[in-house]
Amino acid sequence: MTTSPAGRRAVAVALLIPALIALALWAFAWPAARTAPRDLPLGVAGPAPAAAQVEERLAGQGDAFEVHRYADESAARDAIEDRTVYGALVVTGQGPKLLTATAAGPAVAQLLQQAAEQMSATGARPQTVDVVPAPAGDPRGSGLASSVLPLALAGIATGAAVSLLGLRGMRAVALLTGTAALVGVVAAGIAHSWLGVTTGNWWAVAGVLGLSTLAVAGAVAGLGALLGRPGIGLGSFLVMLLGNPFSGAASAPELLPEPVGAIGQWLPPGAGVSLLRSVSFFDGAAAAGPALTLAWWAALGLGAVLLGGALRDRNRPAAATADRRPAPVG
């Protein structure tokens, strides 16, 4: 029995859609359902004998925590502000003290609070000090986490538009760069000036938002220039179905299943969130890694746009010459 082309397309669609749904559910639901600390950097400070006991209790929780030892509370605070650790347990004469940084991730701060209570011999809630608090306009960090998807969509839309319009060379690069810069300014106006989701230097925040958009737009447009429409789909897939759920924006990379957290930090959404936290709340501490990641994505994407345009221009004269050849006689 021969199936018509329309029938084959219908079967392909019927199989493709469930496959895409399964992939989306895996990418978004699996990391969220398996959220737990995995080598989460945590400081321990205080007198050596007491601090050693705390370390032993933390070691009893398997690979949940990566313990960093500090001489005193001041050193532990500095480590939190430098984004070396997410928090610290300080042993004092008045009892244990927990240092947290909700700006680095409210979910992590809550998890550390629960862990400190479980480790307490009496189960009492330890004294908690928020060293780097989240902004008053976004105390639970939901606004910052929600910014990942709009920026990703803006980058995808910009890169796809440049590719579908057939723009090449420096015109395409100029449009990608200019649009990303405008997106950064508009996003900073909403997130920083209006909603109070971010703090710190306004222009630095706008620069991070713009660079995050450019990294996505460059990747999509670059793949589109080299591979055509399939390249646009590939770039969108990397950003939406991997970069967005693997970013750790709502929690932290160390709370996601391995190697999801690490993969997410190598993609623009994850690197963008990490850089935004550093610039907005921690005076640029630990900003070099994510900034370099975004810069590489943007540079490689724009380079691919220029390369794709050059290859098309070089192939065009050959195609035009072939069209002008006289038809064979006979």
mmCIF file of C-alpha atoms in Angstrom:
data_model
loop_
_atom_site.group_PDB
_atom_site.id
_atom_site.type_symbol
_atom_site.label_atom_id
_atom_site.label_comp_id
_atom_site.label_asym_id
_atom_site.label_seq_id
_atom_site.Cartn_x
_atom_site.Cartn_y
_atom_site.Cartn_z
ATOM 1 C CA MET A 1 0.000 0.000 0.000
ATOM 2 C CA THR A 2 1.464 3.378 -1.079
ATOM 3 C CA THR A 3 1.134 6.311 1.271
ATOM 4 C CA SER A 4 0.610 9.752 -0.273
ATOM 5 C CA PRO A 5 3.058 12.587 0.507
ATOM 6 C CA ALA A 6 0.364 14.305 2.555
ATOM 7 C CA GLY A 7 -0.157 11.142 4.575
ATOM 8 C CA ARG A 8 3.578 10.791 5.232
ATOM 9 C CA ARG A 9 3.760 14.392 6.408
ATOM 10 C CA ALA A 10 0.812 13.834 8.744
ATOM 11 C CA VAL A 11 2.510 10.781 10.253
ATOM 12 C CA ALA A 12 5.765 12.713 10.643
ATOM 13 C CA VAL A 13 3.965 15.539 12.460
ATOM 14 C CA ALA A 14 2.100 13.065 14.690
ATOM 15 C CA LEU A 15 5.422 11.530 15.733
ATOM 16 C CA LEU A 16 7.468 14.730 15.922
ATOM 17 C CA ILE A 17 5.196 16.692 18.257
ATOM 18 C CA PRO A 18 5.147 14.081 21.063
ATOM 19 C CA ALA A 19 8.924 13.733 20.694
ATOM 20 C CA LEU A 20 9.384 17.498 21.106
ATOM 21 C CA ILE A 21 7.040 17.541 24.110
ATOM 22 C CA ALA A 22 9.001 14.702 25.711
ATOM 23 C CA LEU A 23 12.246 16.557 25.091
ATOM 24 C CA ALA A 24 10.855 19.784 26.568
ATOM 25 C CA LEU A 25 9.537 17.987 29.644
ATOM 26 C CA TRP A 26 12.908 16.310 30.135
ATOM 27 C CA ALA A 27 14.791 19.577 29.791
ATOM 28 C CA PHE A 28 12.532 21.626 32.083
ATOM 29 C CA ALA A 29 10.990 19.162 34.552
ATOM 30 C CA TRP A 30 13.885 16.790 35.211
ATOM 31 C CA PRO A 31 16.343 19.377 36.614
ATOM 32 C CA ALA A 32 13.588 21.007 38.687
ATOM 33 C CA ALA A 33 12.464 17.667 40.135
ATOM 34 C CA ARG A 34 16.025 16.651 41.042
ATOM 35 C CA THR A 35 17.059 19.886 42.758
ATOM 36 C CA ALA A 36 19.516 19.154 45.599
ATOM 37 C CA PRO A 37 22.935 20.404 46.741
ATOM 38 C CA ARG A 38 25.861 18.881 44.870
ATOM 39 C CA ASP A 39 29.290 20.125 45.948
ATOM 40 C CA LEU A 40 27.688 23.394 47.009
ATOM 41 C CA PRO A 41 30.484 25.716 48.231
ATOM 42 C CA LEU A 42 29.981 26.375 51.947
ATOM 43 C CA GLY A 43 32.319 27.983 54.446
ATOM 44 C CA VAL A 44 33.043 26.893 58.008
ATOM 45 C CA ALA A 45 34.676 29.279 60.481
ATOM 46 C CA GLY A 46 35.513 29.283 64.166
ATOM 47 C CA PRO A 47 37.873 27.638 66.657
ATOM 48 C CA ALA A 48 39.606 24.613 65.149
ATOM 49 C CA PRO A 49 38.088 21.847 67.348
ATOM 50 C CA ALA A 50 34.508 23.118 66.996
ATOM 51 C CA ALA A 51 34.894 23.829 63.263
ATOM 52 C CA ALA A 52 36.246 20.313 62.742
ATOM 53 C CA GLN A 53 33.084 18.863 64.278
ATOM 54 C CA VAL A 54 30.948 20.928 61.909
ATOM 55 C CA GLU A 55 33.005 19.691 58.966
ATOM 56 C CA GLU A 56 32.476 16.090 60.058
ATOM 57 C CA ARG A 57 28.710 16.595 60.163
ATOM 58 C CA LEU A 58 28.772 18.165 56.710
ATOM 59 C CA ALA A 59 30.900 15.316 55.391
ATOM 60 C CA GLY A 60 28.219 12.935 56.653
ATOM 61 C CA GLN A 61 25.876 14.379 54.012
ATOM 62 C CA GLY A 62 27.905 12.890 51.168
ATOM 63 C CA ASP A 63 28.853 15.196 48.325
ATOM 64 C CA ALA A 64 26.211 17.791 49.156
ATOM 65 C CA PHE A 65 28.707 20.432 50.264
ATOM 66 C CA GLU A 66 32.173 21.547 49.235
ATOM 67 C CA VAL A 67 33.571 22.825 52.539
ATOM 68 C CA HIS A 68 35.928 25.821 52.678
ATOM 69 C CA ARG A 69 37.654 26.482 56.000
ATOM 70 C CA TYR A 70 38.136 30.046 57.261
ATOM 71 C CA ALA A 71 39.838 31.395 60.347
ATOM 72 C CA ASP A 72 37.036 33.650 61.535
ATOM 73 C CA GLU A 73 33.724 35.249 60.655
ATOM 74 C CA SER A 74 35.346 38.190 58.886
ATOM 75 C CA ALA A 75 37.162 35.909 56.461
ATOM 76 C CA ALA A 76 33.960 33.957 55.831
ATOM 77 C CA ARG A 77 32.085 37.179 55.057
ATOM 78 C CA ASP A 78 34.778 38.189 52.571
ATOM 79 C CA ALA A 79 34.478 34.806 50.850
ATOM 80 C CA ILE A 80 30.714 35.235 50.506
ATOM 81 C CA GLU A 81 31.108 38.732 49.065
ATOM 82 C CA ASP A 82 33.715 37.396 46.617
ATOM 83 C CA ARG A 83 31.269 34.656 45.545
ATOM 84 C CA THR A 84 33.683 31.922 46.621
ATOM 85 C CA VAL A 85 30.993 30.331 48.829
ATOM 86 C CA TYR A 86 27.216 30.704 49.058
ATOM 87 C CA GLY A 87 27.216 30.911 52.845
ATOM 88 C CA ALA A 88 29.114 29.943 55.975
ATOM 89 C CA LEU A 89 28.555 28.269 59.338
ATOM 90 C CA VAL A 90 30.364 30.167 62.072
ATOM 91 C CA VAL A 91 30.947 28.591 65.473
ATOM 92 C CA THR A 92 30.771 31.226 68.223
ATOM 93 C CA GLY A 93 30.663 31.219 72.009
ATOM 94 C CA GLN A 94 26.964 32.122 71.852
ATOM 95 C CA GLY A 95 26.150 29.260 69.514
ATOM 96 C CA PRO A 96 26.233 28.633 65.763
ATOM 97 C CA LYS A 97 25.714 31.485 63.338
ATOM 98 C CA LEU A 98 24.710 31.086 59.705
ATOM 99 C CA LEU A 99 25.891 33.590 57.118
ATOM 100 C CA THR A 100 23.923 33.610 53.874
ATOM 101 C CA ALA A 101 23.604 35.681 50.698
ATOM 102 C CA THR A 102 20.074 35.674 49.337
ATOM 103 C CA ALA A 103 21.291 37.797 46.429
ATOM 104 C CA ALA A 104 23.271 34.770 45.233
ATOM 105 C CA GLY A 105 20.091 32.678 45.280
ATOM 106 C CA PRO A 106 17.193 32.706 47.754
ATOM 107 C CA ALA A 107 16.689 28.981 47.208
ATOM 108 C CA VAL A 108 20.254 28.307 48.325
ATOM 109 C CA ALA A 109 19.875 30.528 51.402
ATOM 110 C CA GLN A 110 16.722 28.631 52.392
ATOM 111 C CA LEU A 111 18.443 25.288 51.858
ATOM 112 C CA LEU A 112 21.377 26.337 54.050
ATOM 113 C CA GLN A 113 18.934 27.435 56.750
ATOM 114 C CA GLN A 114 17.308 24.003 56.742
ATOM 115 C CA ALA A 115 20.666 22.227 56.770
ATOM 116 C CA ALA A 116 21.866 24.326 59.716
ATOM 117 C CA GLU A 117 18.726 23.484 61.701
ATOM 118 C CA GLN A 118 19.125 19.768 60.996
ATOM 119 C CA MET A 119 22.756 19.864 62.105
ATOM 120 C CA SER A 120 21.921 21.638 65.344
ATOM 121 C CA ALA A 121 21.990 19.320 68.342
ATOM 122 C CA THR A 122 18.745 20.844 69.659
ATOM 123 C CA GLY A 123 17.158 21.483 66.280
ATOM 124 C CA ALA A 124 16.971 25.169 67.152
ATOM 125 C CA ARG A 125 17.123 27.781 64.444
ATOM 126 C CA PRO A 126 20.603 29.326 64.420
ATOM 127 C CA GLN A 127 21.213 33.043 64.280
ATOM 128 C CA THR A 128 21.162 33.998 60.614
ATOM 129 C CA VAL A 129 22.845 37.005 59.029
ATOM 130 C CA ASP A 130 22.162 37.898 55.396
ATOM 131 C CA VAL A 131 25.523 39.245 54.258
ATOM 132 C CA VAL A 132 24.380 40.170 50.733
ATOM 133 C CA PRO A 133 20.575 40.451 50.791
ATOM 134 C CA ALA A 134 18.364 40.303 47.740
ATOM 135 C CA PRO A 135 16.875 43.637 46.661
ATOM 136 C CA ALA A 136 13.681 44.754 48.354
ATOM 137 C CA GLY A 137 11.917 44.779 44.995
ATOM 138 C CA ASP A 138 12.664 41.083 44.405
ATOM 139 C CA PRO A 139 13.211 39.366 47.777
ATOM 140 C CA ARG A 140 12.561 35.843 46.418
ATOM 141 C CA GLY A 141 14.602 36.292 43.243
ATOM 142 C CA SER A 142 11.645 35.418 41.032
ATOM 143 C CA GLY A 143 11.965 38.603 38.978
ATOM 144 C CA LEU A 144 15.609 37.936 38.172
ATOM 145 C CA ALA A 145 14.865 34.316 37.250
ATOM 146 C CA SER A 146 11.977 35.427 35.031
ATOM 147 C CA SER A 147 14.279 37.686 33.011
ATOM 148 C CA VAL A 148 16.035 34.716 31.396
ATOM 149 C CA LEU A 149 13.217 33.756 29.019
ATOM 150 C CA PRO A 150 12.454 37.256 27.612
ATOM 151 C CA LEU A 151 16.137 37.920 26.931
ATOM 152 C CA ALA A 152 16.490 34.530 25.260
ATOM 153 C CA LEU A 153 13.430 35.206 23.097
ATOM 154 C CA ALA A 154 14.759 38.652 22.184
ATOM 155 C CA GLY A 155 18.066 37.155 21.097
ATOM 156 C CA ILE A 156 16.433 34.370 19.109
ATOM 157 C CA ALA A 157 14.044 36.782 17.391
ATOM 158 C CA THR A 158 16.874 39.164 16.480
ATOM 159 C CA GLY A 159 19.134 36.438 15.123
ATOM 160 C CA ALA A 160 16.316 34.781 13.181
ATOM 161 C CA ALA A 161 15.180 38.088 11.684
ATOM 162 C CA VAL A 162 18.676 38.915 10.448
ATOM 163 C CA SER A 163 18.995 35.477 8.845
ATOM 164 C CA LEU A 164 15.528 35.414 7.254
ATOM 165 C CA LEU A 165 15.937 38.937 5.884
ATOM 166 C CA GLY A 166 19.089 37.798 4.119
ATOM 167 C CA LEU A 167 21.317 40.419 5.724
ATOM 168 C CA ARG A 168 25.034 39.690 5.496
ATOM 169 C CA GLY A 169 28.379 41.145 6.395
ATOM 170 C CA MET A 170 28.755 44.283 8.433
ATOM 171 C CA ARG A 171 25.110 45.256 7.930
ATOM 172 C CA ALA A 172 24.053 42.130 9.781
ATOM 173 C CA VAL A 173 26.664 42.667 12.499
ATOM 174 C CA ALA A 174 25.583 46.285 12.963
ATOM 175 C CA LEU A 175 21.913 45.325 13.246
ATOM 176 C CA LEU A 176 22.639 42.527 15.732
ATOM 177 C CA THR A 177 24.841 44.743 17.878
ATOM 178 C CA GLY A 178 22.553 47.756 17.779
ATOM 179 C CA THR A 179 19.430 45.761 18.564
ATOM 180 C CA ALA A 180 21.131 43.967 21.464
ATOM 181 C CA ALA A 181 22.281 47.303 22.885
ATOM 182 C CA LEU A 182 18.740 48.697 22.711
ATOM 183 C CA VAL A 183 17.360 45.553 24.347
ATOM 184 C CA GLY A 184 19.882 46.002 27.163
ATOM 185 C CA VAL A 185 18.829 49.613 27.745
ATOM 186 C CA VAL A 186 15.106 48.793 27.674
ATOM 187 C CA ALA A 187 15.520 45.740 29.928
ATOM 188 C CA ALA A 188 17.591 47.729 32.419
ATOM 189 C CA GLY A 189 14.946 50.441 32.445
ATOM 190 C CA ILE A 190 12.316 47.869 33.396
ATOM 191 C CA ALA A 191 14.295 45.554 35.701
ATOM 192 C CA HIS A 192 16.495 48.156 37.394
ATOM 193 C CA SER A 193 14.671 51.468 37.306
ATOM 194 C CA TRP A 194 11.062 50.324 37.528
ATOM 195 C CA LEU A 195 10.858 46.903 39.210
ATOM 196 C CA GLY A 196 13.988 47.116 41.343
ATOM 197 C CA VAL A 197 14.966 43.555 40.446
ATOM 198 C CA THR A 198 18.623 44.537 40.095
ATOM 199 C CA THR A 199 20.838 47.035 41.873
ATOM 200 C CA GLY A 200 24.345 48.345 41.301
ATOM 201 C CA ASN A 201 25.499 50.500 38.412
ATOM 202 C CA TRP A 202 22.688 51.053 35.899
ATOM 203 C CA TRP A 203 24.915 51.061 32.829
ATOM 204 C CA ALA A 204 26.759 47.942 33.953
ATOM 205 C CA VAL A 205 23.432 46.116 34.298
ATOM 206 C CA ALA A 206 22.347 47.373 30.869
ATOM 207 C CA GLY A 207 25.651 46.182 29.421
ATOM 208 C CA VAL A 208 25.202 42.696 30.853
ATOM 209 C CA LEU A 209 21.645 42.444 29.539
ATOM 210 C CA GLY A 210 22.748 43.663 26.126
ATOM 211 C CA LEU A 211 25.723 41.283 25.979
ATOM 212 C CA SER A 212 23.478 38.373 26.975
ATOM 213 C CA THR A 213 21.105 39.230 24.139
ATOM 214 C CA LEU A 214 23.951 39.637 21.660
ATOM 215 C CA ALA A 215 25.411 36.239 22.602
ATOM 216 C CA VAL A 216 22.096 34.550 21.774
ATOM 217 C CA ALA A 217 21.381 36.642 18.682
ATOM 218 C CA GLY A 218 24.898 36.113 17.337
ATOM 219 C CA ALA A 219 24.694 32.360 17.863
ATOM 220 C CA VAL A 220 21.346 32.055 16.073
ATOM 221 C CA ALA A 221 22.308 34.373 13.216
ATOM 222 C CA GLY A 222 25.744 32.768 12.856
ATOM 223 C CA LEU A 223 24.337 29.249 12.623
ATOM 224 C CA GLY A 224 21.703 30.575 10.227
ATOM 225 C CA ALA A 225 24.396 32.122 8.015
ATOM 226 C CA LEU A 226 26.315 28.855 7.857
ATOM 227 C CA LEU A 227 23.506 26.282 7.800
ATOM 228 C CA GLY A 228 20.436 28.193 6.651
ATOM 229 C CA ARG A 229 17.058 27.594 8.312
ATOM 230 C CA PRO A 230 18.258 24.415 10.082
ATOM 231 C CA GLY A 231 20.920 26.574 11.734
ATOM 232 C CA ILE A 232 18.262 28.907 13.126
ATOM 233 C CA GLY A 233 16.457 25.895 14.565
ATOM 234 C CA LEU A 234 19.667 24.529 16.062
ATOM 235 C CA GLY A 235 20.528 27.835 17.729
ATOM 236 C CA SER A 236 16.996 28.196 19.093
ATOM 237 C CA PHE A 237 17.138 24.640 20.427
ATOM 238 C CA LEU A 238 20.409 25.261 22.268
ATOM 239 C CA VAL A 239 19.067 28.405 23.918
ATOM 240 C CA MET A 240 15.470 27.462 24.676
ATOM 241 C CA LEU A 241 15.577 23.736 25.441
ATOM 242 C CA LEU A 242 19.035 23.606 27.020
ATOM 243 C CA GLY A 243 20.226 27.066 28.002
ATOM 244 C CA ASN A 244 17.008 28.254 29.634
ATOM 245 C CA PRO A 245 16.215 25.277 31.944
ATOM 246 C CA PHE A 246 19.902 24.553 32.602
ATOM 247 C CA SER A 247 20.700 28.141 33.619
ATOM 248 C CA GLY A 248 20.050 27.635 37.336
ATOM 249 C CA ALA A 249 18.425 31.066 37.465
ATOM 250 C CA ALA A 250 15.712 29.972 39.889
ATOM 251 C CA SER A 251 18.125 28.088 42.159
ATOM 252 C CA ALA A 252 21.859 27.673 41.501
ATOM 253 C CA PRO A 253 24.005 25.584 39.135
ATOM 254 C CA GLU A 254 25.177 23.468 42.084
ATOM 255 C CA LEU A 255 21.586 22.458 42.833
ATOM 256 C CA LEU A 256 20.979 20.956 39.377
ATOM 257 C CA PRO A 257 21.766 17.344 38.414
ATOM 258 C CA GLU A 258 25.224 16.754 36.989
ATOM 259 C CA PRO A 259 26.327 17.724 34.407
ATOM 260 C CA VAL A 260 23.346 20.009 33.793
ATOM 261 C CA GLY A 261 24.624 22.804 36.027
ATOM 262 C CA ALA A 262 28.022 22.910 34.319
ATOM 263 C CA ILE A 263 26.507 22.768 30.825
ATOM 264 C CA GLY A 264 24.156 25.612 31.685
ATOM 265 C CA GLN A 265 27.031 27.898 32.657
ATOM 266 C CA TRP A 266 28.634 27.400 29.246
ATOM 267 C CA LEU A 267 25.458 28.548 27.465
ATOM 268 C CA PRO A 268 24.397 32.222 27.202
ATOM 269 C CA PRO A 269 21.366 32.153 29.565
ATOM 270 C CA GLY A 270 23.294 30.603 32.454
ATOM 271 C CA ALA A 271 26.360 32.767 31.951
ATOM 272 C CA GLY A 272 24.137 35.829 31.638
ATOM 273 C CA VAL A 273 22.370 35.206 34.956
ATOM 274 C CA SER A 274 25.664 34.579 36.763
ATOM 275 C CA LEU A 275 27.178 37.751 35.338
ATOM 276 C CA LEU A 276 24.068 39.767 36.199
ATOM 277 C CA ARG A 277 24.220 38.605 39.824
ATOM 278 C CA SER A 278 27.914 39.475 40.065
ATOM 279 C CA VAL A 279 27.543 42.931 38.567
ATOM 280 C CA SER A 280 24.293 43.815 40.287
ATOM 281 C CA PHE A 281 24.851 42.510 43.832
ATOM 282 C CA PHE A 282 28.536 41.656 44.342
ATOM 283 C CA ASP A 283 30.424 44.625 42.821
ATOM 284 C CA GLY A 284 31.626 42.489 39.918
ATOM 285 C CA ALA A 285 33.070 39.634 41.995
ATOM 286 C CA ALA A 286 33.519 36.394 39.988
ATOM 287 C CA ALA A 287 32.370 38.175 36.822
ATOM 288 C CA ALA A 288 35.325 37.241 34.613
ATOM 289 C CA GLY A 289 34.220 33.678 33.799
ATOM 290 C CA PRO A 290 30.640 34.351 32.687
ATOM 291 C CA ALA A 291 31.674 37.574 30.926
ATOM 292 C CA LEU A 292 34.257 35.658 28.899
ATOM 293 C CA THR A 293 31.677 32.978 28.064
ATOM 294 C CA LEU A 294 29.207 35.546 26.737
ATOM 295 C CA ALA A 295 31.948 37.378 24.837
ATOM 296 C CA TRP A 296 33.033 34.165 23.125
ATOM 297 C CA TRP A 297 29.464 33.323 22.099
ATOM 298 C CA ALA A 298 28.981 36.823 20.711
ATOM 299 C CA ALA A 299 32.352 36.885 18.925
ATOM 300 C CA LEU A 300 31.964 33.420 17.404
ATOM 301 C CA GLY A 301 28.398 34.169 16.358
ATOM 302 C CA LEU A 302 29.276 37.460 14.665
ATOM 303 C CA GLY A 303 32.305 35.824 13.084
ATOM 304 C CA ALA A 304 30.075 33.102 11.671
ATOM 305 C CA VAL A 305 27.759 35.782 10.256
ATOM 306 C CA LEU A 306 30.688 37.417 8.432
ATOM 307 C CA LEU A 307 32.015 34.051 7.248
ATOM 308 C CA GLY A 308 28.638 32.913 5.973
ATOM 309 C CA GLY A 309 28.164 36.163 4.068
ATOM 310 C CA ALA A 310 31.639 35.911 2.532
ATOM 311 C CA LEU A 311 31.020 32.331 1.388
ATOM 312 C CA ARG A 312 27.736 33.320 -0.240
ATOM 313 C CA ASP A 313 29.346 36.273 -2.023
ATOM 314 C CA ARG A 314 32.154 34.049 -3.298
ATOM 315 C CA ASN A 315 29.748 31.423 -4.605
ATOM 316 C CA ARG A 316 27.473 33.959 -6.289
ATOM 317 C CA PRO A 317 29.801 34.818 -9.241
ATOM 318 C CA ALA A 318 30.269 31.119 -10.005
ATOM 319 C CA ALA A 319 26.524 30.567 -10.016
ATOM 320 C CA ALA A 320 25.960 33.652 -12.197
ATOM 321 C CA THR A 321 28.619 32.471 -14.688
ATOM 322 C CA ALA A 322 26.956 29.072 -14.892
ATOM 323 C CA ASP A 323 23.609 30.704 -15.652
ATOM 324 C CA ARG A 324 25.136 32.732 -18.513
ATOM 325 C CA ARG A 325 26.657 29.741 -20.287
ATOM 326 C CA PRO A 326 24.966 29.024 -23.654
ATOM 327 C CA ALA A 327 22.706 26.039 -23.797
ATOM 328 C CA PRO A 328 24.187 23.029 -25.639
ATOM 329 C CA VAL A 329 23.097 22.698 -29.273
ATOM 330 C CA GLY A 330 21.491 19.530 -30.492
#
